[in-house]
CSV table of C-alpha atoms and ligand atoms in Angstrom, one decimal:
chain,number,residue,atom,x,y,z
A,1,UNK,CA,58.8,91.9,127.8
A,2,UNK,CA,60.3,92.7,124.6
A,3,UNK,CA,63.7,93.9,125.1
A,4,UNK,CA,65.1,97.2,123.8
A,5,UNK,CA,67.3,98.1,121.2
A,6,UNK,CA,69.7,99.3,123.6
A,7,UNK,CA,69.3,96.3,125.4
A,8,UNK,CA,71.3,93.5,123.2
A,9,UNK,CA,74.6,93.6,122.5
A,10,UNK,CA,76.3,95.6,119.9
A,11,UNK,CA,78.6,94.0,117.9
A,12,UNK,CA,80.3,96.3,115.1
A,13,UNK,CA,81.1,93.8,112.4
A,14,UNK,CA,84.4,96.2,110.9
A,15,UNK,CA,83.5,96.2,107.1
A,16,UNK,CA,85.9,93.2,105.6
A,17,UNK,CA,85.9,95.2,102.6
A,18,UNK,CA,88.0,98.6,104.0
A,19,UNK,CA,91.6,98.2,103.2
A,20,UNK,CA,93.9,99.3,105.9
A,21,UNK,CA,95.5,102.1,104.5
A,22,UNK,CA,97.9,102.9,106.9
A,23,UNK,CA,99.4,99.0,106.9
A,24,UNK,CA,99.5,98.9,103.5
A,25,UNK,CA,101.8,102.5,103.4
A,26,UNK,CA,104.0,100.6,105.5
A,27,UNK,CA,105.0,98.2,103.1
A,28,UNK,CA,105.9,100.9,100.6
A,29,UNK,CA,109.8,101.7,101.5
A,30,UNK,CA,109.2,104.6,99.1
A,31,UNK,CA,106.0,106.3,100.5
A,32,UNK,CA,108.3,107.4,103.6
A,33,UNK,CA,110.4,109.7,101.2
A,34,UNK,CA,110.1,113.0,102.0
A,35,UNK,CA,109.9,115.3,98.6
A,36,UNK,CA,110.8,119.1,99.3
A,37,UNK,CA,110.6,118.8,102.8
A,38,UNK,CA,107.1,117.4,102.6
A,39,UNK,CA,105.1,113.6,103.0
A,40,UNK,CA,105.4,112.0,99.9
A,41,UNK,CA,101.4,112.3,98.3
A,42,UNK,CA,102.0,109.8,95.3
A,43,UNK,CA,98.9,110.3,93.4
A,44,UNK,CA,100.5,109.4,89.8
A,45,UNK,CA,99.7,105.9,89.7
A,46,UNK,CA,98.0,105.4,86.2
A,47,UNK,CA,101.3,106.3,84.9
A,48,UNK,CA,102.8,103.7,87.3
A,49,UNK,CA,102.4,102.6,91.0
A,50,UNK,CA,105.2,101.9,93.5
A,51,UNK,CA,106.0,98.7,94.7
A,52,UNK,CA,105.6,96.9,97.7
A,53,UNK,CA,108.6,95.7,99.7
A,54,UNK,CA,107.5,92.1,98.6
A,55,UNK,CA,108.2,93.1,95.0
A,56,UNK,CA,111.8,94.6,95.5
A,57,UNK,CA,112.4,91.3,97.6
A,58,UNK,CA,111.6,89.1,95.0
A,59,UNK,CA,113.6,91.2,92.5
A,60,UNK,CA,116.7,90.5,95.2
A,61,UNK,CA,116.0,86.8,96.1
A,62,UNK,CA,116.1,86.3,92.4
A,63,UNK,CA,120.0,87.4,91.8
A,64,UNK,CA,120.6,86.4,94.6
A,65,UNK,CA,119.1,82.8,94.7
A,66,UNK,CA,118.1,81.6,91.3
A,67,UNK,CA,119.9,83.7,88.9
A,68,UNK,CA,120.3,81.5,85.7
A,69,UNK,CA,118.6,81.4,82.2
A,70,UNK,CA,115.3,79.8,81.3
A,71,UNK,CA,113.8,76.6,79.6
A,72,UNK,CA,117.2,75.7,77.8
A,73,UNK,CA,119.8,75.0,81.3
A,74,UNK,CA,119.5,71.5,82.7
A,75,UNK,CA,121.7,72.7,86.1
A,76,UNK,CA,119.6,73.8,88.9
A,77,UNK,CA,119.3,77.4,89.3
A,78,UNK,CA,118.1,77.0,85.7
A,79,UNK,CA,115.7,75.1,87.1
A,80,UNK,CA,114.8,77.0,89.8
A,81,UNK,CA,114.2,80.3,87.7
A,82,UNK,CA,112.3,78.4,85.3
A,83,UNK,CA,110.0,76.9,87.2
A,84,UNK,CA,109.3,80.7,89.3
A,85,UNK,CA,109.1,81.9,85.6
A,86,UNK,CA,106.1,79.6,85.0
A,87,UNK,CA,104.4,80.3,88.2
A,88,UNK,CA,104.4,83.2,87.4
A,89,UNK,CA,102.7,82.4,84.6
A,90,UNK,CA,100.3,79.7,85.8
A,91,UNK,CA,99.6,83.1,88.7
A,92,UNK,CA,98.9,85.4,86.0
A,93,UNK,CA,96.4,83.2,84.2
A,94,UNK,CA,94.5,82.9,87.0
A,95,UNK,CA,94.7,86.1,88.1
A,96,UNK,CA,92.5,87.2,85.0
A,97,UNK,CA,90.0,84.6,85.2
A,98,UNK,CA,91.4,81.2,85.3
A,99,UNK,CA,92.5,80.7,81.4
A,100,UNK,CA,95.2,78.4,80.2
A,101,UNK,CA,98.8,79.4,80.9
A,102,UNK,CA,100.0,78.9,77.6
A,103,UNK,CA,97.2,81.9,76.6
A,104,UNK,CA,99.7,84.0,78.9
A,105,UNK,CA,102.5,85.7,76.7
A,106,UNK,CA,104.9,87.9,78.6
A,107,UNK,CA,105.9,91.6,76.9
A,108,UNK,CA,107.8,94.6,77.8
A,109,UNK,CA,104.5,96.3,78.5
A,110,UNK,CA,100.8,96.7,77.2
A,111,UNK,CA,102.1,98.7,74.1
A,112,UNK,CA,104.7,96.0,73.5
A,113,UNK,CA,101.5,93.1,73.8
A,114,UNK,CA,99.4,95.1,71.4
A,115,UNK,CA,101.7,95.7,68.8
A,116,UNK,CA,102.3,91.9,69.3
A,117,UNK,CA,99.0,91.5,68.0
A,118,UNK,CA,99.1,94.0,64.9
A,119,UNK,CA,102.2,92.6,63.4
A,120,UNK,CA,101.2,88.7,63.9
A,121,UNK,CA,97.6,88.7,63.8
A,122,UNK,CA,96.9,92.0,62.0
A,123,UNK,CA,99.5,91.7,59.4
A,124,UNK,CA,98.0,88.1,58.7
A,125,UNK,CA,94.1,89.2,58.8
A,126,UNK,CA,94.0,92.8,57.7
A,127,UNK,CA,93.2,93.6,54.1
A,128,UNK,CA,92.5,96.7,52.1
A,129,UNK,CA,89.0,97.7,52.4
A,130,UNK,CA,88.8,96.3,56.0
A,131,UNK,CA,88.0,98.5,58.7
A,132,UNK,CA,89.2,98.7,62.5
A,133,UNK,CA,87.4,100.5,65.0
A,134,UNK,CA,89.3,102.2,67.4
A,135,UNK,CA,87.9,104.6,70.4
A,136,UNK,CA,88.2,108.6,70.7
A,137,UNK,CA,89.6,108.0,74.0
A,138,UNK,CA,92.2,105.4,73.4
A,139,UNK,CA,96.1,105.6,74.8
A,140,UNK,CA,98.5,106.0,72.0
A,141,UNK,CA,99.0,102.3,72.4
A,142,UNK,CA,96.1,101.1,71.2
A,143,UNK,CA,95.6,104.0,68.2
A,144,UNK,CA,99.3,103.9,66.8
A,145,UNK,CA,99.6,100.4,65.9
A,146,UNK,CA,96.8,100.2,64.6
A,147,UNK,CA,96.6,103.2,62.5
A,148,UNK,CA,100.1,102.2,61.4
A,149,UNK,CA,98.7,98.8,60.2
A,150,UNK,CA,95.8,100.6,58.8
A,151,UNK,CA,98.8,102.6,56.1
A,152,UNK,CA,100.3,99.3,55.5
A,153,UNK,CA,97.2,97.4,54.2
A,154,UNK,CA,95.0,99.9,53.0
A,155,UNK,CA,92.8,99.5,55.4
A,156,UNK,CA,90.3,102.1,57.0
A,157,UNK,CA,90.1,103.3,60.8
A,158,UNK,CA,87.1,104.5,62.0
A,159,UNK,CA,86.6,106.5,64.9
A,160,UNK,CA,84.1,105.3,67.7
A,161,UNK,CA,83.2,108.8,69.2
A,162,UNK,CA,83.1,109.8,72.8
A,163,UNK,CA,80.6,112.0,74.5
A,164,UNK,CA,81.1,115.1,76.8
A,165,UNK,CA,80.5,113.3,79.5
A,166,UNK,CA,83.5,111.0,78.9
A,167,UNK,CA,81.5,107.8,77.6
A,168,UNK,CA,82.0,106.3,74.3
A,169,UNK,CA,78.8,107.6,72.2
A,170,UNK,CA,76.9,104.3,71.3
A,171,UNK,CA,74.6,105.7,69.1
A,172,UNK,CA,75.3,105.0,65.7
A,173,UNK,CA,77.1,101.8,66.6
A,174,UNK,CA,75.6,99.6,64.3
A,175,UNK,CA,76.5,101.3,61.7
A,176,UNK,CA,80.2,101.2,63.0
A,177,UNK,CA,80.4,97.4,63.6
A,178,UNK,CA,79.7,96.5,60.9
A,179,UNK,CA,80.6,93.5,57.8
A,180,UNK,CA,83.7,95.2,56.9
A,181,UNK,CA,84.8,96.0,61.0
A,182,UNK,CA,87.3,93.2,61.5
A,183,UNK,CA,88.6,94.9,64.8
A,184,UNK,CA,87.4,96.8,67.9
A,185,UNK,CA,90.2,98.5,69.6
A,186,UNK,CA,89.2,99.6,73.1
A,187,UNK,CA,90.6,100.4,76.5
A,188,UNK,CA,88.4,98.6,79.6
A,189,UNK,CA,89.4,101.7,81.6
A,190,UNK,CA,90.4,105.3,79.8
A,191,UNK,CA,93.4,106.6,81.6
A,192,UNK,CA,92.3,110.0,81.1
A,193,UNK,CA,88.4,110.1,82.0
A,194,UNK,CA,88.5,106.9,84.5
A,195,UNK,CA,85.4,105.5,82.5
A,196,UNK,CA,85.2,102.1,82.3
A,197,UNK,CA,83.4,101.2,79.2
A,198,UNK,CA,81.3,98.2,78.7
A,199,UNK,CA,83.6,95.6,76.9
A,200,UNK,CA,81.0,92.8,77.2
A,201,UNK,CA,78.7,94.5,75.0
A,202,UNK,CA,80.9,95.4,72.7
A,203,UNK,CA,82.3,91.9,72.7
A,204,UNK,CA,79.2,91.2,71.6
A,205,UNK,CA,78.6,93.2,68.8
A,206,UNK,CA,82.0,92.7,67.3
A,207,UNK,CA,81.8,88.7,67.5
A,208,UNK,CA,78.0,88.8,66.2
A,209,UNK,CA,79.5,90.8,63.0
A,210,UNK,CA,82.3,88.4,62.4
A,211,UNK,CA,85.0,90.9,64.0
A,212,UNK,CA,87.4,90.2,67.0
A,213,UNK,CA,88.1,92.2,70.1
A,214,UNK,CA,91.2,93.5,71.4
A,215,UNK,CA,91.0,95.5,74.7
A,216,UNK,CA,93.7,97.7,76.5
A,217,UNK,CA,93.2,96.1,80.3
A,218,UNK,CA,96.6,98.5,81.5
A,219,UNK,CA,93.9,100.9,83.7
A,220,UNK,CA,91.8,98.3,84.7
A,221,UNK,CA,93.6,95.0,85.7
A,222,UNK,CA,95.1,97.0,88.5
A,223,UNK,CA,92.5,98.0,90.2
A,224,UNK,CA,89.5,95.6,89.7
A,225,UNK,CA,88.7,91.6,89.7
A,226,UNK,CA,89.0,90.9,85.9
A,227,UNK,CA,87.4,87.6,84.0
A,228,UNK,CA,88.6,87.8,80.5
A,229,UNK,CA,86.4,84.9,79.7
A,230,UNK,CA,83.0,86.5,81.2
A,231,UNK,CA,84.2,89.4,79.4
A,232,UNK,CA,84.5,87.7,76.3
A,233,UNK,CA,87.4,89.6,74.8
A,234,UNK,CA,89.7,87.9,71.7
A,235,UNK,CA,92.8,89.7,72.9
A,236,UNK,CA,93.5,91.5,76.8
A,237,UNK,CA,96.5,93.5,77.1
A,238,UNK,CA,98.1,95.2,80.6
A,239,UNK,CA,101.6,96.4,82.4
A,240,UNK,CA,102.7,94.7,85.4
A,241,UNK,CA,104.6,98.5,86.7
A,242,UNK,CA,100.6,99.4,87.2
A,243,UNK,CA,99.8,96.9,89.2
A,244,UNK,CA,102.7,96.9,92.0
A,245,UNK,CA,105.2,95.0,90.1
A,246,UNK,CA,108.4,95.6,87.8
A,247,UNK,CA,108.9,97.7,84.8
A,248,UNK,CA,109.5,95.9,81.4
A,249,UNK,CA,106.6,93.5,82.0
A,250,UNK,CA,103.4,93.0,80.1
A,251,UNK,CA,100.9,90.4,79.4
A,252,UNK,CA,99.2,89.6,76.1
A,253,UNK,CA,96.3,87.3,77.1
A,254,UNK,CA,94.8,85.6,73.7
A,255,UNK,CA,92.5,82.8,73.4
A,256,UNK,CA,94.2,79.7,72.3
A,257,UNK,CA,93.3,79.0,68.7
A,258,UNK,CA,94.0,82.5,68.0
A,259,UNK,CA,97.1,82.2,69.1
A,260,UNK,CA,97.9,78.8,67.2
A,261,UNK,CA,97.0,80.3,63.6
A,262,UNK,CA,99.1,83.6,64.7
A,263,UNK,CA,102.8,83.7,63.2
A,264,UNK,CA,105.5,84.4,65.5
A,265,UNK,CA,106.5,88.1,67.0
A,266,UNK,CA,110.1,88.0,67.0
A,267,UNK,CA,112.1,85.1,65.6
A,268,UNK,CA,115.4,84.1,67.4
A,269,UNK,CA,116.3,81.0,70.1
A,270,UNK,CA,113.7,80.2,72.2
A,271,UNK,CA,110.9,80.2,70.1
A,272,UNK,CA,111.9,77.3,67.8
A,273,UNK,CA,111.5,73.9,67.6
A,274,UNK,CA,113.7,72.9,64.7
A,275,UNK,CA,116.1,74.9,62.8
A,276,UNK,CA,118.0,73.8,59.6
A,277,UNK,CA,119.0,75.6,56.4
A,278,UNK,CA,116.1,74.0,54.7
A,279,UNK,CA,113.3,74.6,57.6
A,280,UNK,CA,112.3,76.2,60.5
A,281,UNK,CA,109.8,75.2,62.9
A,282,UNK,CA,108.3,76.9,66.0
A,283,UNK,CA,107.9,76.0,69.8
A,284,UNK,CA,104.8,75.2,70.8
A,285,UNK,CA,102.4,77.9,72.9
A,286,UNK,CA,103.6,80.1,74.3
A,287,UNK,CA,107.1,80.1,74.0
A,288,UNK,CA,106.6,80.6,70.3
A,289,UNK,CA,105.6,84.3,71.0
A,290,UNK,CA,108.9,84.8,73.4
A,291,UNK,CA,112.1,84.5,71.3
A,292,UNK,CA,114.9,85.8,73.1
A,293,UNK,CA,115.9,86.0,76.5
A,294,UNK,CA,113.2,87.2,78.5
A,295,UNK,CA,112.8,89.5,81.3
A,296,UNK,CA,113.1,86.8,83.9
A,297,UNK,CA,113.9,88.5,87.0
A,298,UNK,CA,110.7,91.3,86.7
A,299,UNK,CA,108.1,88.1,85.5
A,300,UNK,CA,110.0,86.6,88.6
A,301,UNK,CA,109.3,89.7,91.3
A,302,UNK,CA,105.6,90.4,89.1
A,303,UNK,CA,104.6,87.3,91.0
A,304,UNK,CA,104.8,89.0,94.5
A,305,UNK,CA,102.6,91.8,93.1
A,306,UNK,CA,99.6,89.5,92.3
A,307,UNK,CA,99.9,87.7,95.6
A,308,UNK,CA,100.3,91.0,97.2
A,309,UNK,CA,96.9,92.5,95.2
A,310,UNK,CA,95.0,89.2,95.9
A,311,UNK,CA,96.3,89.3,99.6
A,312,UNK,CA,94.3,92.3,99.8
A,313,UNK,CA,91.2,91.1,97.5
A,314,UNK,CA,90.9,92.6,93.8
A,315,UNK,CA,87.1,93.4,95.1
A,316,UNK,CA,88.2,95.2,98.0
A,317,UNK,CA,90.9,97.1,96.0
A,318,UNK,CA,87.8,98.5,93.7
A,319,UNK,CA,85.6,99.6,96.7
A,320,UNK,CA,88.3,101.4,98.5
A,321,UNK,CA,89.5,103.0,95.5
A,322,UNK,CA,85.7,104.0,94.8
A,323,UNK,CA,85.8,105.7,97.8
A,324,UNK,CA,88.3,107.6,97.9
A,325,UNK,CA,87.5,108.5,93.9
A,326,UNK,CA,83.8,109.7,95.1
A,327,UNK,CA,85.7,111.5,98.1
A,328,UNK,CA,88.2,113.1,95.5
A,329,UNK,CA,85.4,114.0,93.1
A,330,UNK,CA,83.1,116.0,96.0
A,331,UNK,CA,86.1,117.6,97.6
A,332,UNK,CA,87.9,118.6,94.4
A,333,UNK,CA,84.5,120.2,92.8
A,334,UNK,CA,84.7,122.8,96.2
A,335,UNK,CA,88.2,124.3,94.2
A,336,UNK,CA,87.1,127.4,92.4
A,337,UNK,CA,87.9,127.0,88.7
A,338,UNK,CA,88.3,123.7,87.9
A,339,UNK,CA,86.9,121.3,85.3
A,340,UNK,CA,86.8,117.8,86.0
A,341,UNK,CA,86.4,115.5,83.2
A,342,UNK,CA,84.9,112.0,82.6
A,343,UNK,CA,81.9,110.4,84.5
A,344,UNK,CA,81.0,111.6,88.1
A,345,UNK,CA,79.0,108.5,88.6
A,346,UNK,CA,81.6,106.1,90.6
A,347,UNK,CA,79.4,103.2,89.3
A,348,UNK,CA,80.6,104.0,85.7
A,349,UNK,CA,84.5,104.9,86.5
A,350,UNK,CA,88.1,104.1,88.0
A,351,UNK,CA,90.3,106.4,90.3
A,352,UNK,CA,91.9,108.3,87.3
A,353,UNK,CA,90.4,112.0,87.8
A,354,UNK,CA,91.8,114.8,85.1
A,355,UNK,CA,91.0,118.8,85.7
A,356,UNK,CA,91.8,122.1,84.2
A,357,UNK,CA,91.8,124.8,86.3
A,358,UNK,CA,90.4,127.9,84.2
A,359,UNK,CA,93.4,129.9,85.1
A,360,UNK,CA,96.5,128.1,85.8
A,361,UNK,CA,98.7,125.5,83.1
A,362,UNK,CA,98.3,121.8,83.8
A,363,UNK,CA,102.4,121.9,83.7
A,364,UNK,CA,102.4,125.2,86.3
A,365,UNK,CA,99.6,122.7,88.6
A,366,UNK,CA,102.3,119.9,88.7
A,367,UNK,CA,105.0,121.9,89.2
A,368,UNK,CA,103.0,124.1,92.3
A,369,UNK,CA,101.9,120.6,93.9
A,370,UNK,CA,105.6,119.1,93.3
A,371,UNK,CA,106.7,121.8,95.7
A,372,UNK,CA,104.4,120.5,98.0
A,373,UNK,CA,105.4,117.0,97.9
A,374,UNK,CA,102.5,116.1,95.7
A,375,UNK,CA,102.8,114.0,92.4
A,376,UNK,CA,100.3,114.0,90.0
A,377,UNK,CA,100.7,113.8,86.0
A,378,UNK,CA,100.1,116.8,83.7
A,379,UNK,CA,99.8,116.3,80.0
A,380,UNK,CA,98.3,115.3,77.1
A,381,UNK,CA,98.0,111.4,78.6
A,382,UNK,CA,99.3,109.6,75.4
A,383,UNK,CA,95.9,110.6,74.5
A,384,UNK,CA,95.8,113.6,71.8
A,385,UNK,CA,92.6,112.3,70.1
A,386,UNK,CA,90.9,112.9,73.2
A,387,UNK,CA,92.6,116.0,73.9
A,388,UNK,CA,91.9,117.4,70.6
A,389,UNK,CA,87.8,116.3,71.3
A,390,UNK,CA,88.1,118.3,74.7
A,391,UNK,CA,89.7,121.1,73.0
A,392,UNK,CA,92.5,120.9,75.3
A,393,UNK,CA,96.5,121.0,75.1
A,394,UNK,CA,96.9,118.7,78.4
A,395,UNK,CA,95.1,118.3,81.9
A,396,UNK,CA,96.2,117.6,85.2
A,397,UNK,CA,95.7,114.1,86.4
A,398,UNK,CA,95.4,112.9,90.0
A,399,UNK,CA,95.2,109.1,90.3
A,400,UNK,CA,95.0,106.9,93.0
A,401,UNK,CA,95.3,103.3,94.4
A,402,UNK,CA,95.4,101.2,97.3
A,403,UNK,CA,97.9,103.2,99.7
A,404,UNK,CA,95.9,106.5,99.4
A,405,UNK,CA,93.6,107.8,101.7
A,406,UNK,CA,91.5,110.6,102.3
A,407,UNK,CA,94.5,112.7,104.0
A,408,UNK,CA,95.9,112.5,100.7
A,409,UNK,CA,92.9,113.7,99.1
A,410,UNK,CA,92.6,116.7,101.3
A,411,UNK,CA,96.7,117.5,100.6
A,412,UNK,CA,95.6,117.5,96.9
A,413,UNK,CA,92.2,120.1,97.3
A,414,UNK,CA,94.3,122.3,100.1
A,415,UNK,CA,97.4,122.6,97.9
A,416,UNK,CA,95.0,123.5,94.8
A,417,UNK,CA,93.1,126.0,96.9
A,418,UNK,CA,96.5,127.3,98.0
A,419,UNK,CA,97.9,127.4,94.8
A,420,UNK,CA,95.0,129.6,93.3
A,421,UNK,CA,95.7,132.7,95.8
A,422,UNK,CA,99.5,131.9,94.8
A,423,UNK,CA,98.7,132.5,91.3
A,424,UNK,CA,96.4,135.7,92.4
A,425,UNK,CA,93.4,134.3,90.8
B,501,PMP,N1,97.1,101.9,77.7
B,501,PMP,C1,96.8,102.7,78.7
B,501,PMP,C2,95.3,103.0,78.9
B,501,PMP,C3,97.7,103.3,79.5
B,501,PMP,O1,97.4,104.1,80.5
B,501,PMP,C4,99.1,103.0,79.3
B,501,PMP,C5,100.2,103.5,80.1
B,501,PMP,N2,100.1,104.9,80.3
B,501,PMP,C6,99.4,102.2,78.2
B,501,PMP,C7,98.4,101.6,77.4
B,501,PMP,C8,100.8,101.8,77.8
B,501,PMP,O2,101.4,101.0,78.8
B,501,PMP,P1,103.0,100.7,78.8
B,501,PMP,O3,103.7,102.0,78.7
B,501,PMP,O4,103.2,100.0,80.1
B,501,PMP,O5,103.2,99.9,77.6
């Protein structure tokens, strides 16, 4: 006799990819704050996320363990905080893909790496008459520089438009990549709309025209696996205090023989190899892009925050945050009044979700959900090109990552619900 259904065991497999939320808060020291006599609800994290109590550790252990200068002391705490300074480095290569450590350069931050690459690169391969493209829905860190290298050369930026719908408008882009485009400046992720936007393609395009890539990775390395060589980018930038570790950290991933023809950043000890009053030479890669005393201790603790993410599983961080983005998106369309921009699809975006509410300032929103013990960001996002396409002075931004959950979701849509009979509209 066949045997029923009900019959055999049932064995619930739990779904390796669901983070544990409420494990993960734990090893948050500064989740259990309470703000205004409420739970902390920390949904500002595309301007920066908090860090893990393997992070502040690892800041400690260094000062009070290894404490010393890099690469030059021959005594052994040098040697100890050079050689965690190069894990870290070896880490972060492998973190985005598996490149060569010396393609690692450590920054103050993304816009530190990317204006790296205008003043060494650009200023070496920019002329008059060239042209850069740069998105409509770029951060000020990938616009400024650029537009700033643009008035020193002569050189032309032109704009690769966005649609209503928060994608970059593809339509006419042949005609923008073209013999003259020497440059496409693009973020992975936009920090206002959460899309991510297809950087393989547009790899693509810009190497089949003769033109290199430079990509903005500070939405997207937090928060999903990253290959720099599947995507095929020329230069990744991103911030370490996005992705659970320290302020003042960023990475400049480049591909080697780039790197080689590029002149040096800033020039100082560290970065030479000979100095005399007749000649200078440079260190090899990649010291030669790190004059100066670097951030040691925050590469040092930035260490802990990729173990801690990989720990976890960069794939299972994008399917939780996913879910709690499509979660976000359905509950916070039930709020009377508000706009939410960018992609609805969670296929095509991150966990960065701007609104308007029809009736109420972005700034007064903040404020109201402050009270509340909410964070979120309000503003114009370091993004007034897009704000200027939206017609818009600032949004509201929630934004979330791998200790939120839906109960932070629903303090975010009950707050905005409450603050709307508040208001009296
Ligand atoms: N690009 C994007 C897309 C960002 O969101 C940010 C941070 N808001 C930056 C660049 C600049 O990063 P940082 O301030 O760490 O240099």
């Amino acid at each position: 006799m066949a045997s029923r259904a009900s019959d055999s065991p049932i064995v619930t497999v739990p779904d390796a990819r669901v983070l544990d939320v409420e494990r993960i808060k734990a090893d948050f020291p500064i989740l259990s704050e309470r703000i205004n006599d409420k739970r902390l609800v920390y949904l500002d994290n595309a301007a920066t996320s908090q860090k893990p109590r393997e992070v502040i550790n690892a800041l400690l252990e260094y000062y009070r363990k290894m404490n010393a200068n890099i690469h030059r002391g021959l005594h052994t705490l040098a040697e100890r905080a050079t050689s965690a300074y190069e894990h870290t480095r070896t880490h972060t290569a492998d973190f985005i893909g598996g490149v060569k450590p010396e393609e690692i350069v450590f920054t103050r931050g993304t816009t530190e790496s990317i204006n790296l690459v205008a003043y060494t690169w650009g200023e070496q391969n920019i002329g008059e008459d060239d042209e850069i493209l740069v998105s409509e829905m770029e951060h000020h860190a990938n616009f400024v520089p650029w537009f700033q290298l643009a008035q020193r050369k002569g050189a032309t930026i032109r704009k690769l438009p966005i649609t209503v719908c928060g994608h970059l408008d593809l339509s006419d882009i042949d005609n923008l990549i073209n013999e003259k485009t020497k440059l496409v400046a693009v973020s992975h992720m936009s920090n206002v709309f959460g899309t991510v936007n297809p950087v393989k393609d547009l790899a693509q395009r810009a190497h089949a025209a003769g033109a290199l890539i430079l990509t903005d990775g500070a939405q997207a390395a937090p928060h999903m696996p990253i290959d720099v060589t599947d995507l095929d980018v020329d230069f990744y930038a991103f911030s370490s205090h996005k992705m659970l570790g320290p302020t003042g950290v960023g990475v400049l991933y480049a591909r080697e023989e780039l790197y080689r023809d590029m002149p040096p950043f800033n020039y100082g000890g560290e970065m030479i190899s000979q100095v005399g009053f007749d000649k200078v030479t440079f260190a090899d890669l990649p010291y030669k892009f790190e004059g100066g005393t670097p951030n040691i201790a925050d590469v040092i603790a930035f260490d802990a925050a990729l173990s801690y993410l990989e720990k976890l599983g960069m794939e299972n961080v994008h399917h939780h945050e996913t879910e709690i983005t499509r979660y976000a998106l359905d509950r916070l369309s039930e709020v009377k009044g508000l706009e939410i921009q960018g992609p609805q699809d969670t296929s095509e975006r991150g966990s960065a979700v701007s609104f308007t509410d029809k009736d109420i300032h972005p700034h007064d929103i903040s404020t109201y959900l402050d009270y509340n013990g909410i964070a979120i960001r309000a503003g114009h996002h370091c993004a007034q090109p897009l704000m200027k396409f939206l017609g818009k002075v600032a949004t509201a931004r929630a934004s979330f990552y791998i200790y939120n959950d839906r109960a932070d979701v629903d303090a975010l849509v009950e707050a905005l619900i409450e603050m709307r009979r508040y208001f009296g509209v």
